[in-house]
Each structure stands twice: as C-alpha cells, then as structure tokens.
Amino acid sequence: MMKSISIRRDLLLYDIANYAFIEGHRTETMTGEPEKAHLLTDICAEGNIDHVNRVLGLAHASAVEILYPLTRRRNVFGRIANEIWTPEVYPIRFRHDVRLPDTTAHLLARLVHEYMVCKAVHDWLSITDPTASARWAEKCAEAASALRQCSLTATQSPLTRRPSPW
C-alpha cells in the first residue's frame, strides 16, 4: 500500500486566520492603528482568499519538491495549468518503495501543514506589514529545513554492522 499524507485546506485557513488575528492584535497594541490591524486580520476575507489560495498552491508544490527524495513522481497532478487550485485536501503521495514509519509520516504531515501556514502568513505580511514579515520568513525557513532533514533521514537505510570479534 502506498503511503500518503493529506493536508486539509479548512484547517490551513483556520490556522492562517488565527495567526493573522494575533499579528493584527499585536500590531494594534503596539502602534495603536486599528486600520492596519484590520488589514492584517482580513486575510481570509472574500477578496483576499484568491491570493491565499495561490500561495497555498505554491507552498504545496514547494513542499512536494522539498520531499522529492520520498515522492519522486512525475506530473503528479495530471495537466499543469496556471489556475487557482482550491482542493479540500492537498495530497502528497510517497514512492511505493519508501518504507516510511507512521511516526515519520505523522511528523511530515505536521511539518507540511506548518510550512504552508507560515508561507501564507509570511506572504500576506510582506504585503500588509513588511516589518512583521521577517519573523514569518524565519519560521518558514525553519519548517522547510525540518522538512528537508526529515525527508533525508527517512530515505537513509538503517546502519547494520556485521558481527566481528574486533
């Protein structure tokens, strides 16, 4: 059976909206500008959701690319088009020959979720509050690094030593 992980879009949007609300509240508290805070918290509103969807699609593609040692699949999505992609679930399917423990798959799912959320919040903040954007760029880089490390560790075969008297 081929392993895969699925990242639910509704949970991504929920976390993105929560982080944006926290950033907006922090900004309003620090600057006293409620208009700027409103811009930050409006991330998942009707007019802005298309931008968030594009960033989530880009983040998903980037995560699949980071996990290439585990996926190595050509054209996973059929045709490639420049359209807004809003699936209910963002899938990542692993190669048939990958022996991925359930604990590692669980960790990868959480890291991909975190990476996609950080990417969306960072992108939004780069538009609305560039000073706060740097923190999220760092969080995004940390999540990408953890994904790379986890994928490299998962592809390594276990070390076995032959019995030897010396």
PDB file of C-alpha atoms in Angstrom:
ATOM      1  CA  MET A   1       0.000   0.000   0.000  1.00  0.00           C
ATOM      2  CA  MET A   2       1.313   3.412  -0.948  1.00  0.00           C
ATOM      3  CA  LYS A   3       1.583   5.896   1.898  1.00  0.00           C
ATOM      4  CA  SER A   4       0.383   9.428   1.537  1.00  0.00           C
ATOM      5  CA  ILE A   5      -0.380  12.429   3.674  1.00  0.00           C
ATOM      6  CA  SER A   6      -3.284  14.797   3.255  1.00  0.00           C
ATOM      7  CA  ILE A   7      -3.316  18.403   4.384  1.00  0.00           C
ATOM      8  CA  ARG A   8      -6.850  19.709   4.907  1.00  0.00           C
ATOM      9  CA  ARG A   9      -7.497  23.153   3.421  1.00  0.00           C
ATOM     10  CA  ASP A  10     -10.065  24.162   6.045  1.00  0.00           C
ATOM     11  CA  LEU A  11      -7.527  23.567   8.834  1.00  0.00           C
ATOM     12  CA  LEU A  12      -4.897  25.550   6.951  1.00  0.00           C
ATOM     13  CA  LEU A  13      -7.270  28.501   6.554  1.00  0.00           C
ATOM     14  CA  TYR A  14      -8.265  28.268  10.226  1.00  0.00           C
ATOM     15  CA  ASP A  15      -4.630  28.478  11.377  1.00  0.00           C
ATOM     16  CA  ILE A  16      -3.823  31.234   8.879  1.00  0.00           C
ATOM     17  CA  ALA A  17      -6.757  33.317  10.117  1.00  0.00           C
ATOM     18  CA  ASN A  18      -5.752  32.734  13.746  1.00  0.00           C
ATOM     19  CA  TYR A  19      -2.153  33.788  13.186  1.00  0.00           C
ATOM     20  CA  ALA A  20      -3.295  36.832  11.210  1.00  0.00           C
ATOM     21  CA  PHE A  21      -5.632  37.797  14.047  1.00  0.00           C
ATOM     22  CA  ILE A  22      -2.786  37.514  16.558  1.00  0.00           C
ATOM     23  CA  GLU A  23      -0.489  39.596  14.346  1.00  0.00           C
ATOM     24  CA  GLY A  24      -3.242  42.178  13.872  1.00  0.00           C
ATOM     25  CA  HIS A  25      -3.900  42.383  17.605  1.00  0.00           C
ATOM     26  CA  ARG A  26      -0.167  42.722  18.288  1.00  0.00           C
ATOM     27  CA  THR A  27       0.149  45.455  15.674  1.00  0.00           C
ATOM     28  CA  GLU A  28      -2.840  47.364  17.030  1.00  0.00           C
ATOM     29  CA  THR A  29      -1.486  47.127  20.568  1.00  0.00           C
ATOM     30  CA  MET A  30       1.990  48.300  19.541  1.00  0.00           C
ATOM     31  CA  THR A  31       1.033  51.022  17.052  1.00  0.00           C
ATOM     32  CA  GLY A  32      -2.495  51.985  18.050  1.00  0.00           C
ATOM     33  CA  GLU A  33      -3.594  51.796  14.398  1.00  0.00           C
ATOM     34  CA  PRO A  34      -6.825  49.777  14.122  1.00  0.00           C
ATOM     35  CA  GLU A  35      -6.921  50.228  10.315  1.00  0.00           C
ATOM     36  CA  LYS A  36      -3.586  48.437   9.926  1.00  0.00           C
ATOM     37  CA  ALA A  37      -4.749  45.676  12.263  1.00  0.00           C
ATOM     38  CA  HIS A  38      -7.910  45.261  10.179  1.00  0.00           C
ATOM     39  CA  LEU A  39      -5.787  44.773   7.039  1.00  0.00           C
ATOM     40  CA  LEU A  40      -3.831  42.029   8.766  1.00  0.00           C
ATOM     41  CA  THR A  41      -6.844  40.159  10.112  1.00  0.00           C
ATOM     42  CA  ASP A  42      -8.712  40.331   6.795  1.00  0.00           C
ATOM     43  CA  ILE A  43      -6.541  37.596   5.246  1.00  0.00           C
ATOM     44  CA  CYS A  44      -9.304  35.038   4.592  1.00  0.00           C
ATOM     45  CA  ALA A  45     -11.971  37.552   3.533  1.00  0.00           C
ATOM     46  CA  GLU A  46     -13.713  37.123   0.197  1.00  0.00           C
ATOM     47  CA  GLY A  47     -11.484  39.431  -1.832  1.00  0.00           C
ATOM     48  CA  ASN A  48      -8.231  38.161  -0.356  1.00  0.00           C
ATOM     49  CA  ILE A  49      -8.854  34.424  -0.350  1.00  0.00           C
ATOM     50  CA  ASP A  50      -7.809  34.043  -4.007  1.00  0.00           C
ATOM     51  CA  HIS A  51      -4.358  35.334  -3.134  1.00  0.00           C
ATOM     52  CA  VAL A  52      -4.142  32.976  -0.153  1.00  0.00           C
ATOM     53  CA  ASN A  53      -5.230  30.058  -2.375  1.00  0.00           C
ATOM     54  CA  ARG A  54      -2.463  30.826  -4.863  1.00  0.00           C
ATOM     55  CA  VAL A  55       0.101  30.977  -2.069  1.00  0.00           C
ATOM     56  CA  LEU A  56      -1.173  27.684  -0.611  1.00  0.00           C
ATOM     57  CA  GLY A  57      -0.864  26.066  -4.044  1.00  0.00           C
ATOM     58  CA  LEU A  58       2.680  27.388  -4.344  1.00  0.00           C
ATOM     59  CA  ALA A  59       3.525  26.231  -0.812  1.00  0.00           C
ATOM     60  CA  HIS A  60       2.144  22.754  -1.547  1.00  0.00           C
ATOM     61  CA  ALA A  61       4.190  22.490  -4.743  1.00  0.00           C
ATOM     62  CA  SER A  62       7.246  23.671  -2.834  1.00  0.00           C
ATOM     63  CA  ALA A  63       6.669  21.099  -0.076  1.00  0.00           C
ATOM     64  CA  VAL A  64       6.330  18.318  -2.661  1.00  0.00           C
ATOM     65  CA  GLU A  65       9.602  19.486  -4.203  1.00  0.00           C
ATOM     66  CA  ILE A  66      11.340  19.541  -0.809  1.00  0.00           C
ATOM     67  CA  LEU A  67      10.116  15.992  -0.228  1.00  0.00           C
ATOM     68  CA  TYR A  68      11.310  14.844  -3.655  1.00  0.00           C
ATOM     69  CA  PRO A  69      13.562  12.103  -2.195  1.00  0.00           C
ATOM     70  CA  LEU A  70      10.379  10.497  -0.840  1.00  0.00           C
ATOM     71  CA  THR A  71       7.978  11.279  -3.686  1.00  0.00           C
ATOM     72  CA  ARG A  72       9.948  11.175  -6.955  1.00  0.00           C
ATOM     73  CA  ARG A  73       6.821  11.355  -9.038  1.00  0.00           C
ATOM     74  CA  ARG A  74       6.440  12.901 -12.437  1.00  0.00           C
ATOM     75  CA  ASN A  75       3.477  15.176 -13.060  1.00  0.00           C
ATOM     76  CA  VAL A  76       1.502  14.154 -10.000  1.00  0.00           C
ATOM     77  CA  PHE A  77      -1.463  16.376 -10.846  1.00  0.00           C
ATOM     78  CA  GLY A  78      -2.148  15.408 -14.467  1.00  0.00           C
ATOM     79  CA  ARG A  79      -2.090  18.549 -16.531  1.00  0.00           C
ATOM     80  CA  ILE A  80      -0.191  21.577 -15.326  1.00  0.00           C
ATOM     81  CA  ALA A  81      -2.119  24.838 -15.536  1.00  0.00           C
ATOM     82  CA  ASN A  82      -1.891  28.317 -14.103  1.00  0.00           C
ATOM     83  CA  GLU A  83      -5.244  28.219 -12.347  1.00  0.00           C
ATOM     84  CA  ILE A  84      -6.336  28.824  -8.789  1.00  0.00           C
ATOM     85  CA  TRP A  85      -6.394  25.409  -7.177  1.00  0.00           C
ATOM     86  CA  THR A  86      -8.648  25.015  -4.147  1.00  0.00           C
ATOM     87  CA  PRO A  87      -8.854  21.340  -3.234  1.00  0.00           C
ATOM     88  CA  GLU A  88     -10.419  20.237   0.011  1.00  0.00           C
ATOM     89  CA  VAL A  89      -7.237  18.256   0.687  1.00  0.00           C
ATOM     90  CA  TYR A  90      -3.676  18.845  -0.518  1.00  0.00           C
ATOM     91  CA  PRO A  91      -2.228  15.361  -1.158  1.00  0.00           C
ATOM     92  CA  ILE A  92       1.380  14.204  -1.023  1.00  0.00           C
ATOM     93  CA  ARG A  93       1.949  10.631  -2.208  1.00  0.00           C
ATOM     94  CA  PHE A  94       5.168   8.778  -1.482  1.00  0.00           C
ATOM     95  CA  ARG A  95       7.009   6.294  -3.688  1.00  0.00           C
ATOM     96  CA  HIS A  96       5.967   2.646  -3.492  1.00  0.00           C
ATOM     97  CA  ASP A  97       9.386   1.540  -2.280  1.00  0.00           C
ATOM     98  CA  VAL A  98       9.605   4.032   0.597  1.00  0.00           C
ATOM     99  CA  ARG A  99       9.326   2.340   3.966  1.00  0.00           C
ATOM    100  CA  LEU A 100       8.070   5.247   5.978  1.00  0.00           C
ATOM    101  CA  PRO A 101       7.187   4.642   9.623  1.00  0.00           C
ATOM    102  CA  ASP A 102       3.824   6.005  10.713  1.00  0.00           C
ATOM    103  CA  THR A 103       5.546   8.309  13.193  1.00  0.00           C
ATOM    104  CA  THR A 104       7.612   9.877  10.406  1.00  0.00           C
ATOM    105  CA  ALA A 105       4.539  10.283   8.186  1.00  0.00           C
ATOM    106  CA  HIS A 106       2.767  11.959  11.120  1.00  0.00           C
ATOM    107  CA  LEU A 107       5.715  14.329  11.615  1.00  0.00           C
ATOM    108  CA  LEU A 108       5.872  15.098   7.886  1.00  0.00           C
ATOM    109  CA  ALA A 109       2.148  15.918   7.815  1.00  0.00           C
ATOM    110  CA  ARG A 110       2.561  18.360  10.708  1.00  0.00           C
ATOM    111  CA  LEU A 111       5.663  19.937   9.159  1.00  0.00           C
ATOM    112  CA  VAL A 112       3.988  20.383   5.760  1.00  0.00           C
ATOM    113  CA  HIS A 113       0.967  21.960   7.471  1.00  0.00           C
ATOM    114  CA  GLU A 114       3.213  24.345   9.420  1.00  0.00           C
ATOM    115  CA  TYR A 115       5.240  25.175   6.309  1.00  0.00           C
ATOM    116  CA  MET A 116       2.141  26.000   4.259  1.00  0.00           C
ATOM    117  CA  VAL A 117       0.637  28.155   7.023  1.00  0.00           C
ATOM    118  CA  CYS A 118       3.901  30.043   7.568  1.00  0.00           C
ATOM    119  CA  LYS A 119       4.295  30.591   3.831  1.00  0.00           C
ATOM    120  CA  ALA A 120       0.790  32.073   3.545  1.00  0.00           C
ATOM    121  CA  VAL A 121       1.119  34.296   6.617  1.00  0.00           C
ATOM    122  CA  HIS A 122       4.583  35.454   5.546  1.00  0.00           C
ATOM    123  CA  ASP A 123       3.340  36.357   2.078  1.00  0.00           C
ATOM    124  CA  TRP A 124       0.348  38.261   3.469  1.00  0.00           C
ATOM    125  CA  LEU A 125       2.500  40.144   5.957  1.00  0.00           C
ATOM    126  CA  SER A 126       5.014  41.036   3.239  1.00  0.00           C
ATOM    127  CA  ILE A 127       2.151  42.990   1.647  1.00  0.00           C
ATOM    128  CA  THR A 128       0.454  44.436   4.725  1.00  0.00           C
ATOM    129  CA  ASP A 129       3.222  44.702   7.361  1.00  0.00           C
ATOM    130  CA  PRO A 130       6.746  44.142   5.989  1.00  0.00           C
ATOM    131  CA  THR A 131       8.379  44.577   9.397  1.00  0.00           C
ATOM    132  CA  ALA A 132       6.485  41.605  10.860  1.00  0.00           C
ATOM    133  CA  SER A 133       7.145  39.585   7.715  1.00  0.00           C
ATOM    134  CA  ALA A 134      10.764  38.841   8.692  1.00  0.00           C
ATOM    135  CA  ARG A 135       9.688  36.714  11.700  1.00  0.00           C
ATOM    136  CA  TRP A 136       7.477  34.602   9.485  1.00  0.00           C
ATOM    137  CA  ALA A 137      10.156  34.237   6.821  1.00  0.00           C
ATOM    138  CA  GLU A 138      12.387  32.779   9.522  1.00  0.00           C
ATOM    139  CA  LYS A 139       9.636  30.416  10.722  1.00  0.00           C
ATOM    140  CA  CYS A 140       9.045  29.332   7.119  1.00  0.00           C
ATOM    141  CA  ALA A 141      12.754  28.656   6.600  1.00  0.00           C
ATOM    142  CA  GLU A 142      12.854  26.612   9.825  1.00  0.00           C
ATOM    143  CA  ALA A 143       9.889  24.499   8.697  1.00  0.00           C
ATOM    144  CA  ALA A 144      11.461  23.957   5.246  1.00  0.00           C
ATOM    145  CA  SER A 145      14.741  22.942   6.876  1.00  0.00           C
ATOM    146  CA  ALA A 146      12.952  20.485   9.164  1.00  0.00           C
ATOM    147  CA  LEU A 147      11.124  19.024   6.138  1.00  0.00           C
ATOM    148  CA  ARG A 148      14.407  18.575   4.247  1.00  0.00           C
ATOM    149  CA  GLN A 149      16.062  16.964   7.252  1.00  0.00           C
ATOM    150  CA  CYS A 150      13.131  14.631   7.851  1.00  0.00           C
ATOM    151  CA  SER A 151      12.982  13.559   4.205  1.00  0.00           C
ATOM    152  CA  LEU A 152      16.728  12.867   4.115  1.00  0.00           C
ATOM    153  CA  THR A 153      16.581  10.909   7.364  1.00  0.00           C
ATOM    154  CA  ALA A 154      13.625   8.869   6.117  1.00  0.00           C
ATOM    155  CA  THR A 155      15.451   7.843   2.935  1.00  0.00           C
ATOM    156  CA  GLN A 156      18.560   6.578   4.723  1.00  0.00           C
ATOM    157  CA  SER A 157      18.731   2.863   5.257  1.00  0.00           C
ATOM    158  CA  PRO A 158      19.401   1.697   8.786  1.00  0.00           C
ATOM    159  CA  LEU A 159      23.010   1.093   9.707  1.00  0.00           C
ATOM    160  CA  THR A 160      23.773  -2.568  10.209  1.00  0.00           C
ATOM    161  CA  ARG A 161      27.123  -3.920  11.244  1.00  0.00           C
ATOM    162  CA  ARG A 162      28.366  -7.409  10.659  1.00  0.00           C
ATOM    163  CA  PRO A 163      29.357  -9.302  13.748  1.00  0.00           C
ATOM    164  CA  SER A 164      33.078  -9.098  14.214  1.00  0.00           C
ATOM    165  CA  PRO A 165      35.350 -10.144  17.047  1.00  0.00           C
ATOM    166  CA  TRP A 166      37.248  -6.814  16.789  1.00  0.00           C
TER     167      TRP A 166
END
